[in-house]
Short mmCIF file of N, CA and C and ligand atoms in Angstrom, two decimals:
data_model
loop_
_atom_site.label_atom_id
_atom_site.label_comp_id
_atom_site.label_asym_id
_atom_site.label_seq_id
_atom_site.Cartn_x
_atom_site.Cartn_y
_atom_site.Cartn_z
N UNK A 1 79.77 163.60 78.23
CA UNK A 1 79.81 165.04 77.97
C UNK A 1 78.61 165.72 78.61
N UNK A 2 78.46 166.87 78.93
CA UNK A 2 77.44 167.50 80.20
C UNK A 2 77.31 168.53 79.17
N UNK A 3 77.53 169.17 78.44
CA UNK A 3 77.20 170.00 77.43
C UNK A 3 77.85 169.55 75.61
N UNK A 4 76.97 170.29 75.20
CA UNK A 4 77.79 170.12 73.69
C UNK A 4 79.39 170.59 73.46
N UNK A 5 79.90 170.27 72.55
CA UNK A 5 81.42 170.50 72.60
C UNK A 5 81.58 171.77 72.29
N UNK A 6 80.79 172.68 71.57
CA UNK A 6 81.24 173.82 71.30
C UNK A 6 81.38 174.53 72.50
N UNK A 7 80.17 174.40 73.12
CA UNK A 7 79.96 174.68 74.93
C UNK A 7 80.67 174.51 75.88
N UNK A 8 81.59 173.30 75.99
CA UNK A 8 82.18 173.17 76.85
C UNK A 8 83.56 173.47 76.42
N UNK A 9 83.69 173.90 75.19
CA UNK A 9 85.36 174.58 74.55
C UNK A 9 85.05 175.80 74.85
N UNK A 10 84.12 176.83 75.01
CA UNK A 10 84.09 177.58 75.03
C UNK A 10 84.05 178.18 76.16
N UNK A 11 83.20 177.48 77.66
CA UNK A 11 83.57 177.40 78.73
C UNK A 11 84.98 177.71 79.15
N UNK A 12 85.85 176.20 78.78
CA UNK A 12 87.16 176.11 78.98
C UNK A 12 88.02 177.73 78.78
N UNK A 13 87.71 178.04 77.62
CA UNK A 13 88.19 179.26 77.03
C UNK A 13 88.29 180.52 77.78
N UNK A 14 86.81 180.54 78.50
CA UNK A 14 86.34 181.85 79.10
C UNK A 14 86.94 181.62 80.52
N UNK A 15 86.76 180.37 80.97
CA UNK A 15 87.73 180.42 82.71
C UNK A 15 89.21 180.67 82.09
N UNK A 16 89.81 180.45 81.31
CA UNK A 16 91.20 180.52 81.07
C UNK A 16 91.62 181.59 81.17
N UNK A 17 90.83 182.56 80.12
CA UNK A 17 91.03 184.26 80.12
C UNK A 17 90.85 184.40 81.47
N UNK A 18 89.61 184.15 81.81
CA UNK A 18 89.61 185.08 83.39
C UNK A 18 90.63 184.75 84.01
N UNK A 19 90.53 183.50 84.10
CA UNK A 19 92.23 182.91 84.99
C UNK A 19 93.59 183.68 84.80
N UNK A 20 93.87 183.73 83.42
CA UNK A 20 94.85 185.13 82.88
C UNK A 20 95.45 185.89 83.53
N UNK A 21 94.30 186.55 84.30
CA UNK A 21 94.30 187.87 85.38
C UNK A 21 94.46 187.11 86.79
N UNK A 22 95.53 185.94 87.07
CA UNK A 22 95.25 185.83 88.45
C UNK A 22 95.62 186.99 89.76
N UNK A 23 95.76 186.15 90.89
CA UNK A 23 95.83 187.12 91.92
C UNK A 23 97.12 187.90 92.05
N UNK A 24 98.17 186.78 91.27
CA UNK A 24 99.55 187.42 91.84
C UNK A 24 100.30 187.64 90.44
N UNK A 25 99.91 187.18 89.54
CA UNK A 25 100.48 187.04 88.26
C UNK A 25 99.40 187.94 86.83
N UNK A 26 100.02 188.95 86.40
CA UNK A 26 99.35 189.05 84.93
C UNK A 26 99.41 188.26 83.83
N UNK A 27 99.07 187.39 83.49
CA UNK A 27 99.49 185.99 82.37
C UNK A 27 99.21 186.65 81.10
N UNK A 28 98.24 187.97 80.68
CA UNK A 28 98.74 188.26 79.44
C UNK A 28 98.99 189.81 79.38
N UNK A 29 100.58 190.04 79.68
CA UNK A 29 101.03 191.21 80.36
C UNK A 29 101.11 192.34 78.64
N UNK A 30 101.32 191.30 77.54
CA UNK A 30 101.30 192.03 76.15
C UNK A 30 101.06 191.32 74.88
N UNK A 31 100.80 191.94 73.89
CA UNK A 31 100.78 190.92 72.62
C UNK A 31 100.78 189.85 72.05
N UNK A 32 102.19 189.33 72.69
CA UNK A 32 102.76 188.21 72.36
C UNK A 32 101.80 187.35 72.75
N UNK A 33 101.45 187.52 74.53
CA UNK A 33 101.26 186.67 75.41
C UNK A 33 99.66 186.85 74.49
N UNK A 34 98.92 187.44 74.15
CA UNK A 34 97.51 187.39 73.80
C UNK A 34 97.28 186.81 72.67
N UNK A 35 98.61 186.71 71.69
CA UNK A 35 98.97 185.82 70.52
C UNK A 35 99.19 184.33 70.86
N UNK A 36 99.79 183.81 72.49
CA UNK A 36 100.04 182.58 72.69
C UNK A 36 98.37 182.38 72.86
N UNK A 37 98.07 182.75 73.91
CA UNK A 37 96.40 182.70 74.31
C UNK A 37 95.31 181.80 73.43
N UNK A 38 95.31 183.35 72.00
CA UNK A 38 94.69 183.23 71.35
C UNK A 38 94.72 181.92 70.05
N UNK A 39 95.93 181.40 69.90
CA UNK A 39 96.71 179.95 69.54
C UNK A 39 96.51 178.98 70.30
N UNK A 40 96.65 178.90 71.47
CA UNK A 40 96.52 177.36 72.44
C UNK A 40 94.86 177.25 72.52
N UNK A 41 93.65 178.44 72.29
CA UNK A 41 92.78 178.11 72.37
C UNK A 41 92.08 178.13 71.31
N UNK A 42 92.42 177.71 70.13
CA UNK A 42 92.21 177.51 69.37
C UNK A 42 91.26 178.66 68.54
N UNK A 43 92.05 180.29 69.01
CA UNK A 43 90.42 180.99 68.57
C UNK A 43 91.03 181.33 66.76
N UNK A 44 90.10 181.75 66.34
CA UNK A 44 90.02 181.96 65.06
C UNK A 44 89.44 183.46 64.50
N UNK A 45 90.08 184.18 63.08
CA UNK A 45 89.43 184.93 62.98
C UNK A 45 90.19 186.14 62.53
N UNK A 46 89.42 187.58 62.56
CA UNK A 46 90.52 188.52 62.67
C UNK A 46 91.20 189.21 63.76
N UNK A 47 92.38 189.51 63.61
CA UNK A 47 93.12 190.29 64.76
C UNK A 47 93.64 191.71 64.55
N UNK A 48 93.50 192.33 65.44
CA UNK A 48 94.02 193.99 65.39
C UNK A 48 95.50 194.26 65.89
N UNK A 49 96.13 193.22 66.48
CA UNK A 49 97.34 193.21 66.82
C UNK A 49 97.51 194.75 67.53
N UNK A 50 96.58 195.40 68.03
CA UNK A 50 97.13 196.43 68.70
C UNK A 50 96.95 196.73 70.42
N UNK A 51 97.43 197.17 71.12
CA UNK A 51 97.41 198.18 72.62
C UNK A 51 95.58 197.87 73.04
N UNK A 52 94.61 198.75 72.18
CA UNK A 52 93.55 198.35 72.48
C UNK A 52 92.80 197.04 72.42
N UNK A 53 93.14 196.59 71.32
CA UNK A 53 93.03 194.82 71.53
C UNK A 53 93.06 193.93 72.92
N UNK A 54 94.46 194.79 73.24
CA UNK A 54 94.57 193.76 74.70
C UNK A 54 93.64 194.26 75.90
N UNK A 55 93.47 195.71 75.58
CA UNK A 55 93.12 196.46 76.38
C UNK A 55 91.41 195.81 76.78
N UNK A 56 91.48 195.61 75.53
CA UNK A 56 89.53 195.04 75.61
C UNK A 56 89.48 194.04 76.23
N UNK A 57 90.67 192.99 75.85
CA UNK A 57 89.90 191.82 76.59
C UNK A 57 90.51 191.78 77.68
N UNK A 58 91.84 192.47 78.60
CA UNK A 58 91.78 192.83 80.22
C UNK A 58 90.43 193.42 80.44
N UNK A 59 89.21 194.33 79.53
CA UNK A 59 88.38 194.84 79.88
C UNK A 59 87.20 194.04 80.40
N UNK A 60 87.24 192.71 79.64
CA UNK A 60 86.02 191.50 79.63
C UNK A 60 86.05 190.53 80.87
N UNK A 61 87.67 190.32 81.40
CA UNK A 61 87.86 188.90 82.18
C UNK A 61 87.05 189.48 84.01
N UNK A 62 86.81 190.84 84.15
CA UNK A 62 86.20 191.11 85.30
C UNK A 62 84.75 190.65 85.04
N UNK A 63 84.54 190.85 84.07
CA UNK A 63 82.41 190.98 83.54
C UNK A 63 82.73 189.16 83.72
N UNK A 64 83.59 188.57 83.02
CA UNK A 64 83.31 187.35 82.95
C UNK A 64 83.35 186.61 84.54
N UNK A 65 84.63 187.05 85.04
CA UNK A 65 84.82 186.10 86.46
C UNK A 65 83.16 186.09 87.51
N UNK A 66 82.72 187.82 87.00
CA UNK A 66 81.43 187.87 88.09
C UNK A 66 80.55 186.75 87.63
N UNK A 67 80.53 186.04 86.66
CA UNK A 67 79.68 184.75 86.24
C UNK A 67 80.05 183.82 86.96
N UNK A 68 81.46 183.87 87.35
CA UNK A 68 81.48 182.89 88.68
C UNK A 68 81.48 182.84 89.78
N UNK A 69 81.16 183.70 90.41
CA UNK A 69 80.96 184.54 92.01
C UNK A 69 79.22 185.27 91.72
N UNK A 70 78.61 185.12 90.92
CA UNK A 70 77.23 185.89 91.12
C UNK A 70 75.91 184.66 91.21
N UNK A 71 75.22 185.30 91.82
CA UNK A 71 73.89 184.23 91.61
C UNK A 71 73.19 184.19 90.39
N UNK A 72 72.22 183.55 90.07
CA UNK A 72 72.07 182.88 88.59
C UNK A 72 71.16 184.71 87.90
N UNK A 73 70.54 185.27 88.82
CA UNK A 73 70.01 186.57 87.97
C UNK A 73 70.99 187.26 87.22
N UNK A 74 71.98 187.69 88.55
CA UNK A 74 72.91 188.38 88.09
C UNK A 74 73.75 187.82 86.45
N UNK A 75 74.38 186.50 86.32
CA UNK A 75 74.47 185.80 85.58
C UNK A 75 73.75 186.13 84.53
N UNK A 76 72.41 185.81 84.41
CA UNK A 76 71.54 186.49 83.29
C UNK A 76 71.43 187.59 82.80
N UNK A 77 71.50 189.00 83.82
CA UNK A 77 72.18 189.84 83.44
C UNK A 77 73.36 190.30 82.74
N UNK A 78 74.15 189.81 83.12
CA UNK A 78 75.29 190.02 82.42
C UNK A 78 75.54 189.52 80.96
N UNK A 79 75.04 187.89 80.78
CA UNK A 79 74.57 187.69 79.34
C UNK A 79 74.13 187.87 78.62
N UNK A 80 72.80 188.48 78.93
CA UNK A 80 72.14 189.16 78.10
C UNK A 80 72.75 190.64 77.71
N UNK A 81 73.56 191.52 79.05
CA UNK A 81 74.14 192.33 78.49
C UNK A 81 75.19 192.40 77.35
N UNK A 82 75.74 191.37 77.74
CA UNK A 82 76.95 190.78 76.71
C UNK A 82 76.68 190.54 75.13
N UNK A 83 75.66 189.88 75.31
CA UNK A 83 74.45 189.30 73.79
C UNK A 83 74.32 190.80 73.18
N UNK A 84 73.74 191.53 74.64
CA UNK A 84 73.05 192.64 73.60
C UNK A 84 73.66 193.88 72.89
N UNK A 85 74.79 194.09 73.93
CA UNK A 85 75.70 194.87 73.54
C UNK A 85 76.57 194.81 72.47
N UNK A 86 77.02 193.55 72.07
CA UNK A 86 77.66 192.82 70.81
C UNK A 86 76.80 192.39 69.62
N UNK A 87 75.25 192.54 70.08
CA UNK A 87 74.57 192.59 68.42
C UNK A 87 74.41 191.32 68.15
N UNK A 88 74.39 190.14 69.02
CA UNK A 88 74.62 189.12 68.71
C UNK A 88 73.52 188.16 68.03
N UNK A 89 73.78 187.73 66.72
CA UNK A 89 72.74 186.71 65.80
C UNK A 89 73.26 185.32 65.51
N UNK A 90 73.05 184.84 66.37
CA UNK A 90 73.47 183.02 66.21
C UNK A 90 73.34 182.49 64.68
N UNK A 91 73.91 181.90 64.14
CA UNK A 91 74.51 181.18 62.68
C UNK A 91 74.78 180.07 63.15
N UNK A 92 74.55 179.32 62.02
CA UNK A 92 75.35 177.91 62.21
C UNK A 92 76.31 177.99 61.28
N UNK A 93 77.54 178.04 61.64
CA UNK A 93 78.76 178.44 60.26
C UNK A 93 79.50 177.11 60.55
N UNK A 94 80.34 176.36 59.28
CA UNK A 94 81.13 175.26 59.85
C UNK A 94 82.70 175.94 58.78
N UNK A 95 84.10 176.27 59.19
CA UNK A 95 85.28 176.30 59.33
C UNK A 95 86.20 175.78 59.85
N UNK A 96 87.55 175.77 59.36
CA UNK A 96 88.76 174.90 59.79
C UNK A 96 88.30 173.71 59.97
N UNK A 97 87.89 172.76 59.81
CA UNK A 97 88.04 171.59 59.71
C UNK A 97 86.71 171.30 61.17
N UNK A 98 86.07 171.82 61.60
CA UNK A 98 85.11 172.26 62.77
C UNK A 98 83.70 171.68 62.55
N UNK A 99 82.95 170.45 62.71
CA UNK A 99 81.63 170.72 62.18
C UNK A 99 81.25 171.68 62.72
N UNK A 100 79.60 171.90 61.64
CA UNK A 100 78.83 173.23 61.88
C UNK A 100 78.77 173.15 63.63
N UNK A 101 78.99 174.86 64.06
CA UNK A 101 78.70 175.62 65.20
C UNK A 101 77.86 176.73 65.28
N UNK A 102 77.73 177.21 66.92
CA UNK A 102 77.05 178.44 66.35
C UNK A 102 78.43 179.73 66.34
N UNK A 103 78.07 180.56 65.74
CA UNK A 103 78.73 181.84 66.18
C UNK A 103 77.75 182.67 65.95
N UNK A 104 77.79 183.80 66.68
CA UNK A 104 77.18 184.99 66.80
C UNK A 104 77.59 186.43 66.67
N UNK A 105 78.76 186.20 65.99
CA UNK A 105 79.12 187.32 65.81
C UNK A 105 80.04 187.26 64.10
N UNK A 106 80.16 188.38 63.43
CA UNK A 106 81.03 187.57 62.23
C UNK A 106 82.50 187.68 62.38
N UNK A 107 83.12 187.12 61.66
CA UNK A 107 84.57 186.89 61.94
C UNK A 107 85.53 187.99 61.88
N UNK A 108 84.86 189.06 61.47
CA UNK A 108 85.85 190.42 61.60
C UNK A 108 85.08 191.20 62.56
N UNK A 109 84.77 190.11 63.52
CA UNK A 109 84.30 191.55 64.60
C UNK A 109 85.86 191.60 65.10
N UNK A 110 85.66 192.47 66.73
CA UNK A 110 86.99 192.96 67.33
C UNK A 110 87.16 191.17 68.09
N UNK A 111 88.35 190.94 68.58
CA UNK A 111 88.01 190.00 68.86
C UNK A 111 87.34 189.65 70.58
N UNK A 112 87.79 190.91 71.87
CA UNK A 112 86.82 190.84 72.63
C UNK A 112 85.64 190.71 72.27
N UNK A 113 85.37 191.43 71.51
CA UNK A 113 83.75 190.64 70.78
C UNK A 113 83.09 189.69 71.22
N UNK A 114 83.92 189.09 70.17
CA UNK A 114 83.93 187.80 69.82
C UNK A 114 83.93 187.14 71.43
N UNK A 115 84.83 187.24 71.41
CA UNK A 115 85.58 186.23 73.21
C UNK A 115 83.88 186.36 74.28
N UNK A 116 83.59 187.67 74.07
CA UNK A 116 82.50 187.71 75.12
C UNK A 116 80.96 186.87 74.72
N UNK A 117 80.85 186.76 73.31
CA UNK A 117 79.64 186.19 72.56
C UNK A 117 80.04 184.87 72.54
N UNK A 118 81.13 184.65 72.55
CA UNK A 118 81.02 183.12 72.61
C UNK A 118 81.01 182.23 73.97
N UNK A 119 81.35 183.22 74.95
CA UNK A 119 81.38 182.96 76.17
C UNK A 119 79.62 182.74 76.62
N UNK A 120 79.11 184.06 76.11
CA UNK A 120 77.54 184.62 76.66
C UNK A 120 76.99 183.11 75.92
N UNK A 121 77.28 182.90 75.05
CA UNK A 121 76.26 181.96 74.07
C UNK A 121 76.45 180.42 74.75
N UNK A 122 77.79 180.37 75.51
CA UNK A 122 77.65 179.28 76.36
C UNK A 122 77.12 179.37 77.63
N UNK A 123 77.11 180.45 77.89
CA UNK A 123 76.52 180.62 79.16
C UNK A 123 74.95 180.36 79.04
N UNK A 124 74.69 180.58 78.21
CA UNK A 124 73.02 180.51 77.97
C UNK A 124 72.50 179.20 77.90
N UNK A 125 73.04 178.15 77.50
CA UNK A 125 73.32 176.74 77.94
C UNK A 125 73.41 176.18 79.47
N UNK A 126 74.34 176.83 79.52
CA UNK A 126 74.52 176.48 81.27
C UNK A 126 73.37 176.99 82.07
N UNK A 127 72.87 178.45 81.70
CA UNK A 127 71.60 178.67 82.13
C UNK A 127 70.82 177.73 82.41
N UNK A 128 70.04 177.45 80.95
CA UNK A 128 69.36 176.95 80.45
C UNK A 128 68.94 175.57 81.07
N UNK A 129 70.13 174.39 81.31
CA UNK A 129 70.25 173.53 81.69
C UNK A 129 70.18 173.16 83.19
N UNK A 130 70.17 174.49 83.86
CA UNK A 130 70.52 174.26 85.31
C UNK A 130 71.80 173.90 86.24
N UNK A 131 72.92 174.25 85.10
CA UNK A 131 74.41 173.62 85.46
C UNK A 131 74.78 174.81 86.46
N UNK A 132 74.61 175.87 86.66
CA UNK A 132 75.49 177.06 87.40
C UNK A 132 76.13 176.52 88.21
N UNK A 133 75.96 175.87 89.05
CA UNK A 133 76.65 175.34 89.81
C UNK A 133 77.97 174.44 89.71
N UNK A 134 78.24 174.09 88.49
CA UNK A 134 79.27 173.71 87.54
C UNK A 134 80.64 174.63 87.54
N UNK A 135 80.03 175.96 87.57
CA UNK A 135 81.25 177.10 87.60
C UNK A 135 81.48 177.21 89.45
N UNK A 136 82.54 177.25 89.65
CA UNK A 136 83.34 177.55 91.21
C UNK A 136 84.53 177.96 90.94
N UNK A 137 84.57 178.39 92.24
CA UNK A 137 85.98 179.11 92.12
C UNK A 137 86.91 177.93 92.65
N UNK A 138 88.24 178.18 92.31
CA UNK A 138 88.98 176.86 92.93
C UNK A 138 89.41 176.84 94.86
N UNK A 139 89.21 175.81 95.47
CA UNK A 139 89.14 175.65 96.88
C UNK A 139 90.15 175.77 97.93
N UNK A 140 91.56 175.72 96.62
CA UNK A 140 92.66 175.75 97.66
C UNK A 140 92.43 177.36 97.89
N UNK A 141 93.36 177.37 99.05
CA UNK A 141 93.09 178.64 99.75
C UNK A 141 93.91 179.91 99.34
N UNK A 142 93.52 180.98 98.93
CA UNK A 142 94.43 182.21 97.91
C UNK A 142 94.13 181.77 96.71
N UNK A 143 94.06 181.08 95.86
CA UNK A 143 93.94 180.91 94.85
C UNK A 143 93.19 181.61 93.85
N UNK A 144 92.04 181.25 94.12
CA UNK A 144 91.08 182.37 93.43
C UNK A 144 91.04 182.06 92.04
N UNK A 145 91.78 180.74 91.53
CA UNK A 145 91.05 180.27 89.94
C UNK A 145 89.60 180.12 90.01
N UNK A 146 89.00 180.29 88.62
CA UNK A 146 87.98 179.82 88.15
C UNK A 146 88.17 178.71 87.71
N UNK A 147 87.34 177.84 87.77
CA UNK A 147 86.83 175.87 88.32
C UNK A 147 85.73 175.95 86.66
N UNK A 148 85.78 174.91 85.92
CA UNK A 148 84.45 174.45 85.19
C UNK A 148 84.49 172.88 85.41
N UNK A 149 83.53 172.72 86.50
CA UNK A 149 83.44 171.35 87.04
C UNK A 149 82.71 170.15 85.73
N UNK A 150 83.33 169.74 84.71
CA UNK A 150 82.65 169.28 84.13
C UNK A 150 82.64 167.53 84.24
N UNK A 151 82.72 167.45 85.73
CA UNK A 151 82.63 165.75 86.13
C UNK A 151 81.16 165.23 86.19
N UNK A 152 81.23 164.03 86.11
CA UNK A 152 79.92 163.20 86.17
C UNK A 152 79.40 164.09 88.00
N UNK A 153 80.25 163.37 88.28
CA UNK A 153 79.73 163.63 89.72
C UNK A 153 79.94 164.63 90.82
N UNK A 154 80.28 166.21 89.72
CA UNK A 154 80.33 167.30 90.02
C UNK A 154 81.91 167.64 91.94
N UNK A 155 82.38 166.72 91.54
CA UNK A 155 83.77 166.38 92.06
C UNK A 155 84.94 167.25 92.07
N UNK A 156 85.00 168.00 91.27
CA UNK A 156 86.34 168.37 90.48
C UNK A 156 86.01 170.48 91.62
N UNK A 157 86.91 170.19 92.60
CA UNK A 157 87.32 171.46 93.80
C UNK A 157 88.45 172.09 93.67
N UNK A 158 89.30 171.83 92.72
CA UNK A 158 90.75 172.81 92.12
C UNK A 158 90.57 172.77 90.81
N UNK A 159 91.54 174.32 90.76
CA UNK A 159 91.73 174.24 89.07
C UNK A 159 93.15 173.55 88.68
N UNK A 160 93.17 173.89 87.29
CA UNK A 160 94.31 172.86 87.00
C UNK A 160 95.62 173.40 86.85
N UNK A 161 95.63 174.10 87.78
CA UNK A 161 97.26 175.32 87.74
C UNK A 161 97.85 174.27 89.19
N UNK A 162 97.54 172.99 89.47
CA UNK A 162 98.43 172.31 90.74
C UNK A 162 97.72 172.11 91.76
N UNK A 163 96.61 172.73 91.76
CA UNK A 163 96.51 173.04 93.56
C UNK A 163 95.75 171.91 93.93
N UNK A 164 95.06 170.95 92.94
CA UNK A 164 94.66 169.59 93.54
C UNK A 164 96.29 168.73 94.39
N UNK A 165 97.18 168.90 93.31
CA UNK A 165 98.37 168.10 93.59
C UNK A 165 98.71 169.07 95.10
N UNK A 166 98.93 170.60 94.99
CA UNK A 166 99.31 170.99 96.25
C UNK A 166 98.38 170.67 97.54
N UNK A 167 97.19 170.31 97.20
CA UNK A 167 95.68 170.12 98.38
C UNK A 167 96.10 168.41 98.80
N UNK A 168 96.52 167.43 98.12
CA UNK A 168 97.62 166.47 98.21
C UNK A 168 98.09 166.24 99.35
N UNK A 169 99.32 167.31 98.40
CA UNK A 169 100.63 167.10 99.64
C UNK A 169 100.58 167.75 100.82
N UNK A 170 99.06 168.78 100.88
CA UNK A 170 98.97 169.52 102.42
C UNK A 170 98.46 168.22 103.30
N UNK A 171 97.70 167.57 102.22
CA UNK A 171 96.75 166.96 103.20
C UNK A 171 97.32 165.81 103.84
N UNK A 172 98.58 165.26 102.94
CA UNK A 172 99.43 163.87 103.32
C UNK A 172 100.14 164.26 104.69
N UNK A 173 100.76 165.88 104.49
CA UNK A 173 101.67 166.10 105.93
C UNK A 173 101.04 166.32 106.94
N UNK A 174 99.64 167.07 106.92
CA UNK A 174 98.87 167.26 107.91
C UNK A 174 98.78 165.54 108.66
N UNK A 175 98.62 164.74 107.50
CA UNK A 175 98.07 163.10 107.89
C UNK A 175 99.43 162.92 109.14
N UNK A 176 100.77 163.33 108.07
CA UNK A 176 101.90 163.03 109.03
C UNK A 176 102.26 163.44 110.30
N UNK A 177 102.26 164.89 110.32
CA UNK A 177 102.14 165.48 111.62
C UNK A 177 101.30 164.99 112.49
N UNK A 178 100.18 164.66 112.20
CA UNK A 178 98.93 164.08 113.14
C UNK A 178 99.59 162.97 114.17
N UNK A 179 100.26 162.31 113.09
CA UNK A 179 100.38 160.48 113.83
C UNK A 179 101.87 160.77 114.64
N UNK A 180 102.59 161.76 114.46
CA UNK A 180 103.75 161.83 115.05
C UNK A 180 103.14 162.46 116.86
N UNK A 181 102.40 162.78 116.91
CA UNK A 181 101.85 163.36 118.12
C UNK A 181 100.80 161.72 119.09
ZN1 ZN B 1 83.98 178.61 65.07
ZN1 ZN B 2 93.68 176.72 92.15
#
């Protein structure tokens, strides 16, 4: 493990949202879809079930992606904006079956809130540690996922929407075409 687990769930979490918004696809076009989201990633808490709800966190996944396209100031910037703007006071709270974590925000905030403090609070880790370089964007070409390289040996150049498997099969036919010449 290269970070603590809350850290690296929370990572996971924050490329996902951004991912959300890809290039060609809106992945959470309404409610529902921010209800699947907010279920597969296990978030917790209260919900507003409304228009602005979604609205906030389409508002967050731009602030977040620039954490993976900016250099490490900028990065700091933005976390700390994130921290500061959300009021944020680290706790160690333990729920659902979870040992103790931190959260920084309480459980009836909004939940962009939330999404952005728990993001910032991992980011401050990654700071911290010297990992930035951990976050990339993914390599196949158009793509434009966000990457959280969390390999030993900092390896891992697609995200996990295929495009290792499609980087594959480009690379097998290119092999083929080659030898037919
Ligand atoms: Zn928690
Ligand atoms: Zn990709």
């Amino acid at each position: 493990m290269v970070f603590a687990h809350d850290t690296e769930a929370a990572l996971a979490a924050a490329a996902a949202l951004v991912n959300t918004g890809g290039r060609t696809e809106e992945k959470l076009p309404d409610l529902a879809a921010l209800d699947e989201f907010f279920t597969a990633y296990k978030w917790t808490g209260r919900r507003a079930h409304t228009p602005a709800e979604l609205r906030s966190v389409w508002e967050l996944r731009p602030r977040l992606r620039r954490v993976w396209e900016a250099g490490e100031d900028e990065v700091v910037e933005i976390v700390n904006e994130l921290l500061r703007e959300s009021n944020a006071l680290p706790q160690l709270v333990r729920h659902d079956g979870w040992p103790y974590h931190l959260h920084a925000t309480p459980s009836d905030a909004p939940l962009a809130t939330r999404m952005a403090v728990e993001a910032a609070m991992a980011l401050v880790d990654v700071v911290r540690e010297g990992q930035l370089d951990r976050l990339r964007v993914c390599e196949f070409p158009d793509c434009g996922n966000v990457v959280v390289d969390l390999t030993k040996n900092r390896s891992k150049r697609f995200c996990d929407a295929g495009c290792g498997n499609r980087a594959a099969v480009n690379a097998y036919r290119a092999r083929k075409a080659a030898a037919r010449h």
